[in-house]
PDB file of C-alpha atoms in Angstrom:
ATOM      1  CA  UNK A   1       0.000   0.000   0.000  1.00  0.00           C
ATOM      2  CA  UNK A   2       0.983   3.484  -0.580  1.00  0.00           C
ATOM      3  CA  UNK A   3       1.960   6.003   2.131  1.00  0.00           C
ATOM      4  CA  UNK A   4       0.248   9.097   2.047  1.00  0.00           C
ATOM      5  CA  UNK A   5       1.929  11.930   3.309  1.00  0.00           C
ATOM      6  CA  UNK A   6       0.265  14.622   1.128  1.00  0.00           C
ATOM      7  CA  UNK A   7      -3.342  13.766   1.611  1.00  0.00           C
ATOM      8  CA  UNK A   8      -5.756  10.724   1.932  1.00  0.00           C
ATOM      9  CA  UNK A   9      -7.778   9.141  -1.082  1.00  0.00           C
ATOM     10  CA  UNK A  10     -11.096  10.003  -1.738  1.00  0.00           C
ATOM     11  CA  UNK A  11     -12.736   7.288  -3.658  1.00  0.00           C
ATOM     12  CA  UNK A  12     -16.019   7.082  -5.337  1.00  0.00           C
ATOM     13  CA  UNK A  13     -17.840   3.330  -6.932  1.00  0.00           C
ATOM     14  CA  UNK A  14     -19.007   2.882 -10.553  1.00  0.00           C
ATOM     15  CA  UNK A  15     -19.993  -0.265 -11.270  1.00  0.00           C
ATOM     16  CA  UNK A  16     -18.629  -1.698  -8.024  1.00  0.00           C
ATOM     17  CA  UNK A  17     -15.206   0.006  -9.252  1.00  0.00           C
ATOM     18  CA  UNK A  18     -13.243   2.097  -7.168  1.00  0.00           C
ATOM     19  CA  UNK A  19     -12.315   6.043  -8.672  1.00  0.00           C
ATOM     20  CA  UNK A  20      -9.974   8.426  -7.221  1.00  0.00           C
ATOM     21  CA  UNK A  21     -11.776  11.797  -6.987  1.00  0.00           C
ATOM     22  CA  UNK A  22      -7.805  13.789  -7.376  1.00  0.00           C
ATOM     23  CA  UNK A  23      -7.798  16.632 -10.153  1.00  0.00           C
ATOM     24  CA  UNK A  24      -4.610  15.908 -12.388  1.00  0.00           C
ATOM     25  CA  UNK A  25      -2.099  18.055 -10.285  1.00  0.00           C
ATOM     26  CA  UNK A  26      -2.872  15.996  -7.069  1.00  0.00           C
ATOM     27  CA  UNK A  27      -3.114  12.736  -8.639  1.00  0.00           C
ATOM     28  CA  UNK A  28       0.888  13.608 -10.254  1.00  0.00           C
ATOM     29  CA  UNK A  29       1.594  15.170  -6.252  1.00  0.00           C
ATOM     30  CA  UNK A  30       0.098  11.847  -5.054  1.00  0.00           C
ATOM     31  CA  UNK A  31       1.883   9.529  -7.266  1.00  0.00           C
ATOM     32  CA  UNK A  32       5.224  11.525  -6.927  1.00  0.00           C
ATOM     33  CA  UNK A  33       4.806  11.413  -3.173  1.00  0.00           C
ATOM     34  CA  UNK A  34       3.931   7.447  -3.126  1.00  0.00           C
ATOM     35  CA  UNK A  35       4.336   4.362  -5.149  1.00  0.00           C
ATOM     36  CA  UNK A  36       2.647   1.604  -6.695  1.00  0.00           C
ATOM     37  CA  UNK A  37       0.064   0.790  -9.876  1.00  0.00           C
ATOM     38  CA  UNK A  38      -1.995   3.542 -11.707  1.00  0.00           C
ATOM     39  CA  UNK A  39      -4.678   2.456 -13.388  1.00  0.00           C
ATOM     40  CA  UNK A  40      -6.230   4.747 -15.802  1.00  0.00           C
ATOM     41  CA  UNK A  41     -10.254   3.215 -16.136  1.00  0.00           C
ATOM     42  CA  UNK A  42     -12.679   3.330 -18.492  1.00  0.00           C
ATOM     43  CA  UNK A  43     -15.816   1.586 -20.077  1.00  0.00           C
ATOM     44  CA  UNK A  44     -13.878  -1.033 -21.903  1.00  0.00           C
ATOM     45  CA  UNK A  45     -11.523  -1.839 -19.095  1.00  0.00           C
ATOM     46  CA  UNK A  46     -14.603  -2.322 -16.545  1.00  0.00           C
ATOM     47  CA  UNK A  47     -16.314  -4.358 -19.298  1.00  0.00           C
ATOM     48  CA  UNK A  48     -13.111  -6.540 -19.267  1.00  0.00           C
ATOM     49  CA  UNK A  49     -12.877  -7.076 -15.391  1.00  0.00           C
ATOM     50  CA  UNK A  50     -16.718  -8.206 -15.592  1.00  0.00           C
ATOM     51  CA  UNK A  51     -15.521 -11.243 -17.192  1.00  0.00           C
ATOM     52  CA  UNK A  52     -12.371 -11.465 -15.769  1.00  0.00           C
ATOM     53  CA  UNK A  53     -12.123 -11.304 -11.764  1.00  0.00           C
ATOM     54  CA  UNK A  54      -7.864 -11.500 -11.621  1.00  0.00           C
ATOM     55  CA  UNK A  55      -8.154  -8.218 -14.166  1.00  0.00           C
ATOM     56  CA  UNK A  56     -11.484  -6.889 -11.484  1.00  0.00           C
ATOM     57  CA  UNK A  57      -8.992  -7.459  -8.985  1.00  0.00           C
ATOM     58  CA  UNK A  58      -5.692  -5.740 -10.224  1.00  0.00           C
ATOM     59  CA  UNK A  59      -8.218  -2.849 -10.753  1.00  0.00           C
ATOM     60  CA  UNK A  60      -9.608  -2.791  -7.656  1.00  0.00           C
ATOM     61  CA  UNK A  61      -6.305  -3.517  -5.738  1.00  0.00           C
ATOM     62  CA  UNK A  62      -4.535  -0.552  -7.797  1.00  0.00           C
ATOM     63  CA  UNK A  63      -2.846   2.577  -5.623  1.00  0.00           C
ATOM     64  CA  UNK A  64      -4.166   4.898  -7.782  1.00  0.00           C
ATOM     65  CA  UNK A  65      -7.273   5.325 -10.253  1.00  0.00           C
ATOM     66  CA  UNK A  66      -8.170   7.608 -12.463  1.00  0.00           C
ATOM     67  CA  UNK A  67     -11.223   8.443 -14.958  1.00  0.00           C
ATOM     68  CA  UNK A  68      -9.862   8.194 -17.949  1.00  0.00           C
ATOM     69  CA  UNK A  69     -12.086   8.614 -20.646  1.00  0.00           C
ATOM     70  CA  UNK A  70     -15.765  10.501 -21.089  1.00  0.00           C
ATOM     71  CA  UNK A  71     -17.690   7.297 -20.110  1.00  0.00           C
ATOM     72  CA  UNK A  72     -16.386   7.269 -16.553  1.00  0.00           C
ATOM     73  CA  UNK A  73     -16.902  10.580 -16.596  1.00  0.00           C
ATOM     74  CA  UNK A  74     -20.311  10.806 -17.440  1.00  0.00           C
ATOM     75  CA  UNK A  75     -21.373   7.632 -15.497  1.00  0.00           C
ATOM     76  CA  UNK A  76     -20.005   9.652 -12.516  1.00  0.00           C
ATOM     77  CA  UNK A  77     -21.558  12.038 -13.088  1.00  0.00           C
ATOM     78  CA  UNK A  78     -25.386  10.103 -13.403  1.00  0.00           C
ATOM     79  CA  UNK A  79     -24.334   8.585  -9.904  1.00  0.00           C
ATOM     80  CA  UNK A  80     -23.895  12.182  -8.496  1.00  0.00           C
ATOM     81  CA  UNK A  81     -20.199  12.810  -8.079  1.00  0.00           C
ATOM     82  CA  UNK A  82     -18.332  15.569  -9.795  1.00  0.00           C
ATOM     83  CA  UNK A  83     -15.105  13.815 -10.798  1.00  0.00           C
ATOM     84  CA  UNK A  84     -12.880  15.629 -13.759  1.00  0.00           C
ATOM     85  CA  UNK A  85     -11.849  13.249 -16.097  1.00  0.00           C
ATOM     86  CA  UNK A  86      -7.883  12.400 -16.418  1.00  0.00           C
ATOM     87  CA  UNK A  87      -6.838  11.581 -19.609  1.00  0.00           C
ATOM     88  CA  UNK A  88      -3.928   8.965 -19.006  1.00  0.00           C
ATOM     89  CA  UNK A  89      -1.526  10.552 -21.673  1.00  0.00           C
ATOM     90  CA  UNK A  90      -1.608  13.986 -20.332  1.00  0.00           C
ATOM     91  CA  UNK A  91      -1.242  12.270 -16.508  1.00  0.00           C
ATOM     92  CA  UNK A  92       1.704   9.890 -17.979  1.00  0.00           C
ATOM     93  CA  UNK A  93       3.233  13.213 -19.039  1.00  0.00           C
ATOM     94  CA  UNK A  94       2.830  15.247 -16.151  1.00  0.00           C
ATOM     95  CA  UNK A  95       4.355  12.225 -14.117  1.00  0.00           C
ATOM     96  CA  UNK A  96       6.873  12.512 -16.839  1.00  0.00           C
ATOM     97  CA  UNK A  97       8.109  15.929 -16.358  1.00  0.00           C
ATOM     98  CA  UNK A  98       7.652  16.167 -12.428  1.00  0.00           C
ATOM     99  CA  UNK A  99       9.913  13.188 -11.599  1.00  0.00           C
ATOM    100  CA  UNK A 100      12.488  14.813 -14.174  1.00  0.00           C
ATOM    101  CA  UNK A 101      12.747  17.786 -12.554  1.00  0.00           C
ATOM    102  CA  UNK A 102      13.140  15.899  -9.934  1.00  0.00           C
ATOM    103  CA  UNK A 103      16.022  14.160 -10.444  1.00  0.00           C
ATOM    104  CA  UNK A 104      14.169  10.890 -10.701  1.00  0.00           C
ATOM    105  CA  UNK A 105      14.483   7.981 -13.239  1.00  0.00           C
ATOM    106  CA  UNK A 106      12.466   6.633 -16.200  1.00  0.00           C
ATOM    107  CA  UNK A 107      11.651   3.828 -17.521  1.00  0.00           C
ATOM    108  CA  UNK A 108       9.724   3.169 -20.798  1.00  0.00           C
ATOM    109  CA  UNK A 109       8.010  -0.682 -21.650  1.00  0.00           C
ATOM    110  CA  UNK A 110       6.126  -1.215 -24.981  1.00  0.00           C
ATOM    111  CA  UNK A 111       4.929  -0.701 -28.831  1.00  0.00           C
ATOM    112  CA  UNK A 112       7.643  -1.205 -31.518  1.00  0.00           C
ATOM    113  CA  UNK A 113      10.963  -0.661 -30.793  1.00  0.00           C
ATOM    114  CA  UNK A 114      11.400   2.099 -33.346  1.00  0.00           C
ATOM    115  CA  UNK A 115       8.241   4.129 -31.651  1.00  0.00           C
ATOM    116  CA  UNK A 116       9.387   3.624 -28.195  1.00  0.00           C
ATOM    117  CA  UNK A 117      12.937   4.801 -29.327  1.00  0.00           C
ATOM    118  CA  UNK A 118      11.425   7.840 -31.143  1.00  0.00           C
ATOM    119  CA  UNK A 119       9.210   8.808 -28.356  1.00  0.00           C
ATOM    120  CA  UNK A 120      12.333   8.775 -25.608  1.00  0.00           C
ATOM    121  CA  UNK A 121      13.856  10.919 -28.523  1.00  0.00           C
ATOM    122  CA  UNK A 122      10.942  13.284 -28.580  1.00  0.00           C
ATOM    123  CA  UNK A 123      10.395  13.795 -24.953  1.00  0.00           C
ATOM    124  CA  UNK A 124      14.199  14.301 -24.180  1.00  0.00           C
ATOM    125  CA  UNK A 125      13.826  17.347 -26.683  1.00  0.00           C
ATOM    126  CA  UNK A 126      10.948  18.680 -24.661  1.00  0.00           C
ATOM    127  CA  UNK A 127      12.331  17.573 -20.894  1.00  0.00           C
ATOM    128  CA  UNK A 128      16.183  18.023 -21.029  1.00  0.00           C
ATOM    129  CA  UNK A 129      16.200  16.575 -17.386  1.00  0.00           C
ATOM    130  CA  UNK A 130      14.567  13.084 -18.433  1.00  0.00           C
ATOM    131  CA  UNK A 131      16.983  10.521 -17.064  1.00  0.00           C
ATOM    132  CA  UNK A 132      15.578   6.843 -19.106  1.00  0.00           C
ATOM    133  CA  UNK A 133      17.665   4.410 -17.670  1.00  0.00           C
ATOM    134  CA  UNK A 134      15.755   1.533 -19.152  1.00  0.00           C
ATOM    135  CA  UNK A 135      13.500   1.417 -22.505  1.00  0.00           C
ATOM    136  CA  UNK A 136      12.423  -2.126 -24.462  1.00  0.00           C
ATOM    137  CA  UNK A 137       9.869  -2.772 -26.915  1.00  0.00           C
ATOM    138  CA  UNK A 138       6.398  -4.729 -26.125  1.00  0.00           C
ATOM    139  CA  UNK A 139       7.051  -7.835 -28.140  1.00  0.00           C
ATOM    140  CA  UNK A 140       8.743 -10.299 -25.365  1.00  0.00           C
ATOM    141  CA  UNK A 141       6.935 -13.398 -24.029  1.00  0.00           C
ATOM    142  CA  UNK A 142       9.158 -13.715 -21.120  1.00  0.00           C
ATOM    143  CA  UNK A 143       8.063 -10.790 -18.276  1.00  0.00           C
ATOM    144  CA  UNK A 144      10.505 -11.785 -16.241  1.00  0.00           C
ATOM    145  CA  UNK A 145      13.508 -11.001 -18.138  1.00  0.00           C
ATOM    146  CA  UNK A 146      11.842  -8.039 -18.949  1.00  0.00           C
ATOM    147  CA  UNK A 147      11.299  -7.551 -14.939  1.00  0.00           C
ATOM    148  CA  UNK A 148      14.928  -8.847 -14.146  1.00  0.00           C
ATOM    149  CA  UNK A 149      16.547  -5.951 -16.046  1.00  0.00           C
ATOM    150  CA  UNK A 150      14.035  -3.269 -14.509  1.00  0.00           C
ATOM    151  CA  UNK A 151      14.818  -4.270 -11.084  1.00  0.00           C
ATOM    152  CA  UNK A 152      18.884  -4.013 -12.627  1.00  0.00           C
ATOM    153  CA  UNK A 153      17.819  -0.483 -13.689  1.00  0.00           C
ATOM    154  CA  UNK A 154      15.246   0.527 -10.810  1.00  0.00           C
ATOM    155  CA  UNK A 155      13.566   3.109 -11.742  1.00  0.00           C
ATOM    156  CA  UNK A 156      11.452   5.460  -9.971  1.00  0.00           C
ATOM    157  CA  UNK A 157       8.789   6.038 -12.852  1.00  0.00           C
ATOM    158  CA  UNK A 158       7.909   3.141 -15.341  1.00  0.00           C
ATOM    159  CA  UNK A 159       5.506   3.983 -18.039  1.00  0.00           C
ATOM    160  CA  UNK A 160       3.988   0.794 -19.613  1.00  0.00           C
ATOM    161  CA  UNK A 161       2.440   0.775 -22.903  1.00  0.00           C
ATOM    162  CA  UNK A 162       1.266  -2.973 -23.700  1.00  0.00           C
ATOM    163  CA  UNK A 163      -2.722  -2.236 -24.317  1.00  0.00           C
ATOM    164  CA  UNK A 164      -5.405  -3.665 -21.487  1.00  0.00           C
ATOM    165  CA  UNK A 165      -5.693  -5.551 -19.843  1.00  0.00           C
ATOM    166  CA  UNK A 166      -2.235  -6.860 -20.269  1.00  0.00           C
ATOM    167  CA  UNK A 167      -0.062  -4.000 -18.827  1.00  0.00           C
ATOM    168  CA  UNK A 168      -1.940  -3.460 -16.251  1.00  0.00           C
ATOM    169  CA  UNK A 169      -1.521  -7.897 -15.436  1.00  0.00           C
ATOM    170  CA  UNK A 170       2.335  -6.828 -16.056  1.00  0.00           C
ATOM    171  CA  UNK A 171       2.553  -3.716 -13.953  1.00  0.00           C
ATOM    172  CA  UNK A 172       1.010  -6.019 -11.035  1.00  0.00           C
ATOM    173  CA  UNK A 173       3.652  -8.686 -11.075  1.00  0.00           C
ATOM    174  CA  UNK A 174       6.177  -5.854 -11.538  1.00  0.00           C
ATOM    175  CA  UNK A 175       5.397  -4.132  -8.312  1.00  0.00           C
ATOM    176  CA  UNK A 176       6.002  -6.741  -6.393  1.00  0.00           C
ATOM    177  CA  UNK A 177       9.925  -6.468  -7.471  1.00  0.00           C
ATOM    178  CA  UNK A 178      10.158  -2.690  -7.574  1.00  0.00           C
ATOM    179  CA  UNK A 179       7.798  -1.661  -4.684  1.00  0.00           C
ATOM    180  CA  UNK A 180       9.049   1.548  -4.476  1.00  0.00           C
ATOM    181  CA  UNK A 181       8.239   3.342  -8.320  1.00  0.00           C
ATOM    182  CA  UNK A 182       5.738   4.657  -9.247  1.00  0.00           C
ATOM    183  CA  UNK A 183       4.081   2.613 -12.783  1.00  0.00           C
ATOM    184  CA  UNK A 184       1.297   3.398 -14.801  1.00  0.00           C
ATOM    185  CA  UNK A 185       0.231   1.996 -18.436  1.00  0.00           C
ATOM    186  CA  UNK A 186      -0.261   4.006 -20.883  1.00  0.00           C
ATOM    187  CA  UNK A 187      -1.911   2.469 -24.084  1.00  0.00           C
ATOM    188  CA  UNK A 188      -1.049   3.992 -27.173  1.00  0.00           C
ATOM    189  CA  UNK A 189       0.798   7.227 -25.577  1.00  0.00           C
ATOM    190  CA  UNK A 190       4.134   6.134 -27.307  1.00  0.00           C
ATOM    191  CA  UNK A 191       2.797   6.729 -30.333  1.00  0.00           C
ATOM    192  CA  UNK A 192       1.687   9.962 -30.114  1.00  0.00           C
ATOM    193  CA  UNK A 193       4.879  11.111 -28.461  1.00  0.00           C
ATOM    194  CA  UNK A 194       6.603   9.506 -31.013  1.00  0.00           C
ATOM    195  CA  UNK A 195       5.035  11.401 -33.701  1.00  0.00           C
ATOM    196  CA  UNK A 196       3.457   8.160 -35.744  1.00  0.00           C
ATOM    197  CA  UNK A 197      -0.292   8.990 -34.034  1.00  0.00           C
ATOM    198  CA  UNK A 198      -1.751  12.710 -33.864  1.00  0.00           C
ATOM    199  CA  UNK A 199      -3.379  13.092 -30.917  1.00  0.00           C
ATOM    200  CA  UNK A 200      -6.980  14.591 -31.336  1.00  0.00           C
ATOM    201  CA  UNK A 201      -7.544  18.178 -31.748  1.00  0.00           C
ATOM    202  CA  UNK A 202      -7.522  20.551 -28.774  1.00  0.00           C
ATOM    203  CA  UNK A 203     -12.080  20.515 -29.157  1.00  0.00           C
ATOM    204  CA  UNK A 204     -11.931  16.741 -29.219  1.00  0.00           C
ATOM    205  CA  UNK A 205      -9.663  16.924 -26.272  1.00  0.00           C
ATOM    206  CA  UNK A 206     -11.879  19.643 -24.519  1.00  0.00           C
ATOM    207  CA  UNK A 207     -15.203  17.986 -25.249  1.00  0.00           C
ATOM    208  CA  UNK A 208     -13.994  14.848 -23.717  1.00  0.00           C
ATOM    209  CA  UNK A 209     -14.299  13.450 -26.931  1.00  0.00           C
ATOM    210  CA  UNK A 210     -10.990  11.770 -28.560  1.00  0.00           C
ATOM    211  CA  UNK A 211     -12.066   7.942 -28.407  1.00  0.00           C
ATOM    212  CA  UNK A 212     -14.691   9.574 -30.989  1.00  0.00           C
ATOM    213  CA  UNK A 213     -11.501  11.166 -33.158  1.00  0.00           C
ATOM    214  CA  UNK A 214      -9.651   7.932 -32.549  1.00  0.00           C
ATOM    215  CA  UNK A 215     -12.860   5.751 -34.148  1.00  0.00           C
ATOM    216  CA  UNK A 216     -13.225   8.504 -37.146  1.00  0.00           C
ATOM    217  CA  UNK A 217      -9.552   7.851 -37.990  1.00  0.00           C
ATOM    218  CA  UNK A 218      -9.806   4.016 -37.465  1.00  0.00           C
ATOM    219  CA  UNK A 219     -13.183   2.851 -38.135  1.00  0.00           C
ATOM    220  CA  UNK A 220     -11.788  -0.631 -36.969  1.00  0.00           C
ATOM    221  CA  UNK A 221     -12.377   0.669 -33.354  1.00  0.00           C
ATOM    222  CA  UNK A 222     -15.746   1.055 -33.278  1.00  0.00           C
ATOM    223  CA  UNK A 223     -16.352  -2.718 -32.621  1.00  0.00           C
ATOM    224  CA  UNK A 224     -14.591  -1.574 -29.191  1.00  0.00           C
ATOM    225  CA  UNK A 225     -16.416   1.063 -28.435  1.00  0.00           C
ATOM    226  CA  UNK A 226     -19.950  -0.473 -29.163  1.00  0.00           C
ATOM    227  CA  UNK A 227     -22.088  -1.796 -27.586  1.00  0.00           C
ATOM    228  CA  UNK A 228     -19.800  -1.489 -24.630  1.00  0.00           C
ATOM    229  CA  UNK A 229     -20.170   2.457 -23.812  1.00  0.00           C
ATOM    230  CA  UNK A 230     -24.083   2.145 -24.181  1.00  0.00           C
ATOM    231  CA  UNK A 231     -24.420  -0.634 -22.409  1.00  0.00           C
ATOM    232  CA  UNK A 232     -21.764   0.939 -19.737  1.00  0.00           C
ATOM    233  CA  UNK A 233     -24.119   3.695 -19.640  1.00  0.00           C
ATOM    234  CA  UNK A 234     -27.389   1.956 -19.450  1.00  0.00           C
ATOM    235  CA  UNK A 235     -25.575  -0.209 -16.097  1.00  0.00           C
ATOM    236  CA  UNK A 236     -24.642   2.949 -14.662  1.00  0.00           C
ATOM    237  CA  UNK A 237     -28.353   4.193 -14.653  1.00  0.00           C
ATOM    238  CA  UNK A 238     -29.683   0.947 -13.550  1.00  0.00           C
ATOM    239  CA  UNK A 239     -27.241   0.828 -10.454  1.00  0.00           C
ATOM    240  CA  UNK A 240     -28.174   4.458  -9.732  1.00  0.00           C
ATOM    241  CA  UNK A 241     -31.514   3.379 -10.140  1.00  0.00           C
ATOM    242  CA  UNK A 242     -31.677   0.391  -7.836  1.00  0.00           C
ATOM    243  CA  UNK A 243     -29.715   2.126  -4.852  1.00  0.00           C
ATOM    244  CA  UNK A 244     -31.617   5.022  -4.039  1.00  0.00           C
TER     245      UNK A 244
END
């Protein structure tokens, strides 16, 4: 468990799911001040960990969770809390830059090799004080190799960029070896940092609205998105329903 010595978590439910209530600067004070697994939620993720209990479980057991992405957002929002959403790319870079300045250590896991090399390239532009002291690729079958040369490098910050549910399943087996970083996963972040993805325009971004951008520019993602957000939605209403 993390030790809080900023301030205590205030968590909200969705779905039987816990939510940290933190706006992005405390959630990067919080993380910077503690350790463990960041899990960035969201309608497909919860959909996931209805079907799986070990994924229900990581989730549930996670230091740190934020609403990542409109649905949680909105479902939140029908069960009467007021929780900003936390888009996990702009928290992964905010992490990112405070632990630089810092003096702290990074560590990058995931996508292809040339991406994650490009993205290290990218942010080292923008954040002269990054210090990577490990980086790899996401193709590897063995997670413990990939775990014994982490613990070799131990960083403070690891950023993991695998896709759900299997970097969060990663980052909780790698905790256990480096209890004292700070890890989050990060989905397709690399890519946009890397240059290869543009990230949705600033009214997508503002509207809560990018997975909508994201499905426009590949239509193969809608199969993701739906049913699952509707139904996500319609669950949401029935739980508020059934426990007033």
């Amino acid at each position: 468990m993390w030790y809080n010595r900023l301030m205590d978590r205030d968590l909200v439910k969705i779905l039987g799911f816990n939510v940290d209530t933190f706006t992005l600067e405390q959630a990067v004070d919080y993380a910077f001040a503690n350790h463990g697994q960041i899990v960035t939620i969201n309608p497909e993720m919860i959909s996931t960990a209805n079907s799986l209990p070990e994924f229900a479980s990581i989730l549930n057991s996670a230091e740190l969770v934020v609403p990542d992405g409109v649905g949680v957002e909105l479902g939140l929002k029908i069960l009467g809390y007021s929780v900003s959403r936390i888009a996990g790319i702009e928290l992964g870079k905010a992490l990112i830059i405070k632990f630089s300045k810092e003096n702290k250590s990074v560590a990058f896991v995931g996508s292809k090799q040339e991406i994650v090399e490009k993205a290290v390239e990218n942010l080292k532009l923008e954040i002269p004080e990054l210090n990577v002291v490990y980086q790899h690729d996401g193709f590897f079958d063995n997670n413990q190799s990939i775990i014994d040369e982490l613990v070799k490098s131990s960083p403070d910050l690891v950023l993991v960029a695998l896709g759900s549910p299997k970097q969060e399943f990663f980052i909780n087996e790698l905790k256990k070896f480096l209890p004292n970083a700070v890890m989050i996963g990060l989905g397709g972040s690399f890519d946009v940092w890397s240059g290869v993805v543009k990230r949705a325009p600033k009214i997508y971004q503002k509207l809560g609205l990018e997975w909508l951008y994201r499905t426009l520019k590949q239509p193969e993602r809608f199969k993701r998105i739906f049913p699952t957000l509707p139904l996500f939605v319609l669950k949401v209403f029935k739980e508020r329903l059934f426990n007033k």
